[in-house]
């Protein structure tokens, strides 16, 4: 995807670059959605691959279901960061890449478990994913508006 976006963006084919991003997000969401459905419907079978301890299995099943709550949507954050890298916005790309796992997650995982205990640990990742996805979407929308404005001015 990165090469396709970079090539089309460099050729001033911004709509094709956006279309490549959109298709990648759709494909990623479908694949991650399948994983989400499996985790939500057969978590006991998945946990049984790693342990047969009932107490640990119970904790793991609960954790998996909560932790993966945003799984179908994390591709938006990841691919959005890749989009900015592809169009030469390295600084934006680095910041967006760090949002999910560092900038947002660390404060959330320090604060939320103090309120909600173990479930707070599990829910910290989906909270981070949701906030990161929202920020990435804002950056993408602004970038697309800027591209549209540039195209209008240059026409």
Short mmCIF file of C-alpha atoms in Angstrom, two decimals:
data_model
loop_
_atom_site.label_atom_id
_atom_site.label_comp_id
_atom_site.label_asym_id
_atom_site.label_seq_id
_atom_site.Cartn_x
_atom_site.Cartn_y
_atom_site.Cartn_z
CA UNK A 1 0.00 0.00 0.00
CA UNK A 2 2.77 2.44 0.89
CA UNK A 3 4.38 2.22 -2.53
CA UNK A 4 1.06 2.61 -4.34
CA UNK A 5 0.14 5.68 -2.31
CA UNK A 6 3.58 7.26 -2.66
CA UNK A 7 3.63 6.66 -6.43
CA UNK A 8 0.15 8.09 -6.99
CA UNK A 9 0.67 11.01 -4.62
CA UNK A 10 3.93 11.90 -6.36
CA UNK A 11 2.13 11.77 -9.72
CA UNK A 12 -0.45 14.24 -8.33
CA UNK A 13 -3.09 11.48 -8.43
CA UNK A 14 -4.32 12.23 -4.91
CA UNK A 15 -7.71 10.61 -5.44
CA UNK A 16 -6.02 7.34 -6.40
CA UNK A 17 -3.81 7.58 -3.31
CA UNK A 18 -6.91 8.13 -1.14
CA UNK A 19 -8.67 5.24 -2.85
CA UNK A 20 -5.69 2.96 -2.10
CA UNK A 21 -5.86 4.02 1.55
CA UNK A 22 -9.61 3.41 1.70
CA UNK A 23 -9.33 -0.03 0.09
CA UNK A 24 -6.53 -0.96 2.50
CA UNK A 25 -8.61 0.17 5.47
CA UNK A 26 -11.59 -1.85 4.25
CA UNK A 27 -9.46 -4.97 3.68
CA UNK A 28 -7.76 -4.57 7.05
CA UNK A 29 -11.08 -4.05 8.83
CA UNK A 30 -12.52 -7.19 7.24
CA UNK A 31 -9.53 -9.30 8.27
CA UNK A 32 -9.40 -7.84 11.78
CA UNK A 33 -13.19 -8.12 12.01
CA UNK A 34 -12.93 -11.86 11.38
CA UNK A 35 -10.35 -12.08 14.17
CA UNK A 36 -12.64 -10.06 16.43
CA UNK A 37 -15.59 -12.37 15.73
CA UNK A 38 -13.46 -15.44 16.49
CA UNK A 39 -12.21 -13.95 19.74
CA UNK A 40 -15.72 -12.94 20.80
CA UNK A 41 -17.38 -16.25 19.85
CA UNK A 42 -14.81 -18.93 20.71
CA UNK A 43 -12.44 -17.37 23.26
CA UNK A 44 -12.35 -20.52 25.41
CA UNK A 45 -11.06 -22.57 22.47
CA UNK A 46 -8.36 -20.00 21.74
CA UNK A 47 -7.23 -19.79 25.37
CA UNK A 48 -7.23 -23.61 25.65
CA UNK A 49 -4.38 -23.67 23.11
CA UNK A 50 -2.16 -22.06 25.76
CA UNK A 51 -3.47 -23.30 29.12
CA UNK A 52 -5.89 -25.72 30.72
CA UNK A 53 -5.88 -23.91 34.09
CA UNK A 54 -9.54 -22.92 34.69
CA UNK A 55 -8.79 -19.83 36.79
CA UNK A 56 -6.25 -18.51 34.29
CA UNK A 57 -8.59 -19.35 31.39
CA UNK A 58 -11.40 -17.36 32.96
CA UNK A 59 -9.16 -14.31 33.39
CA UNK A 60 -7.75 -14.66 29.86
CA UNK A 61 -11.17 -15.04 28.20
CA UNK A 62 -12.48 -11.93 29.95
CA UNK A 63 -9.30 -10.03 29.08
CA UNK A 64 -9.31 -11.06 25.43
CA UNK A 65 -12.91 -9.99 24.93
CA UNK A 66 -12.30 -6.55 26.43
CA UNK A 67 -8.76 -5.96 25.10
CA UNK A 68 -9.75 -6.63 21.49
CA UNK A 69 -12.84 -4.42 21.58
CA UNK A 70 -11.52 -2.07 18.90
CA UNK A 71 -9.74 -4.73 16.83
CA UNK A 72 -11.71 -4.17 13.59
CA UNK A 73 -10.78 -0.49 13.64
CA UNK A 74 -7.07 -0.41 14.55
CA UNK A 75 -6.16 -0.59 10.87
CA UNK A 76 -7.40 2.98 10.50
CA UNK A 77 -4.77 4.24 12.94
CA UNK A 78 -1.97 2.13 11.53
CA UNK A 79 -2.76 2.74 7.86
CA UNK A 80 -3.40 6.43 8.48
CA UNK A 81 0.13 6.76 9.85
CA UNK A 82 1.46 4.84 6.83
CA UNK A 83 -0.45 7.22 4.53
CA UNK A 84 1.36 10.22 6.01
CA UNK A 85 4.69 8.46 5.69
CA UNK A 86 3.86 7.68 2.06
CA UNK A 87 3.13 11.31 1.21
CA UNK A 88 6.33 12.54 2.84
CA UNK A 89 4.92 13.81 6.14
CA UNK A 90 7.39 11.92 8.30
CA UNK A 91 6.88 13.93 11.50
CA UNK A 92 3.11 13.51 11.41
CA UNK A 93 3.56 9.81 10.64
CA UNK A 94 5.86 9.26 13.62
CA UNK A 95 3.51 11.02 16.03
CA UNK A 96 0.48 9.13 14.72
CA UNK A 97 2.40 5.84 14.89
CA UNK A 98 3.25 6.44 18.54
CA UNK A 99 -0.27 7.46 19.58
CA UNK A 100 -1.81 3.99 20.10
CA UNK A 101 0.99 2.26 21.93
CA UNK A 102 2.84 5.08 23.70
CA UNK A 103 1.45 8.62 23.82
CA UNK A 104 -2.11 7.67 24.75
CA UNK A 105 -1.73 4.13 26.11
CA UNK A 106 0.83 4.83 28.83
CA UNK A 107 -1.19 7.49 30.68
CA UNK A 108 -4.42 5.51 30.20
CA UNK A 109 -2.91 2.27 31.53
CA UNK A 110 -1.57 4.13 34.56
CA UNK A 111 -4.87 5.87 35.40
CA UNK A 112 -7.73 3.53 34.38
CA UNK A 113 -6.65 0.39 36.34
CA UNK A 114 -6.57 2.48 39.53
CA UNK A 115 -10.30 2.99 39.04
CA UNK A 116 -11.38 -0.33 37.48
CA UNK A 117 -8.73 -2.82 38.62
CA UNK A 118 -7.82 -5.65 36.24
CA UNK A 119 -10.63 -4.75 33.84
CA UNK A 120 -9.04 -1.30 33.67
CA UNK A 121 -5.87 -2.91 32.36
CA UNK A 122 -7.83 -4.71 29.65
CA UNK A 123 -9.92 -1.69 28.64
CA UNK A 124 -6.88 0.62 28.41
CA UNK A 125 -5.95 -0.63 24.94
CA UNK A 126 -9.41 -0.13 23.38
CA UNK A 127 -9.57 3.35 24.92
CA UNK A 128 -6.17 4.13 23.42
CA UNK A 129 -7.25 2.65 20.08
CA UNK A 130 -10.43 4.73 19.99
CA UNK A 131 -8.66 7.98 20.85
CA UNK A 132 -5.81 7.31 18.40
CA UNK A 133 -8.26 6.41 15.62
CA UNK A 134 -10.19 9.62 16.23
CA UNK A 135 -7.03 11.73 16.08
CA UNK A 136 -5.80 9.95 12.94
CA UNK A 137 -9.18 10.52 11.27
CA UNK A 138 -9.00 14.24 12.09
CA UNK A 139 -5.51 14.42 10.56
CA UNK A 140 -6.65 12.52 7.45
CA UNK A 141 -9.73 14.71 6.96
CA UNK A 142 -7.60 17.84 7.29
CA UNK A 143 -5.06 16.46 4.83
CA UNK A 144 -7.77 15.59 2.30
CA UNK A 145 -9.29 19.07 2.64
CA UNK A 146 -5.86 20.61 2.12
CA UNK A 147 -5.29 18.49 -0.99
CA UNK A 148 -8.72 19.45 -2.34
CA UNK A 149 -8.00 23.15 -1.70
CA UNK A 150 -4.58 22.93 -3.41
CA UNK A 151 -6.17 21.24 -6.41
CA UNK A 152 -8.83 23.97 -6.62
CA UNK A 153 -6.22 26.76 -6.36
CA UNK A 154 -3.95 25.18 -8.97
CA UNK A 155 -6.81 24.61 -11.42
#
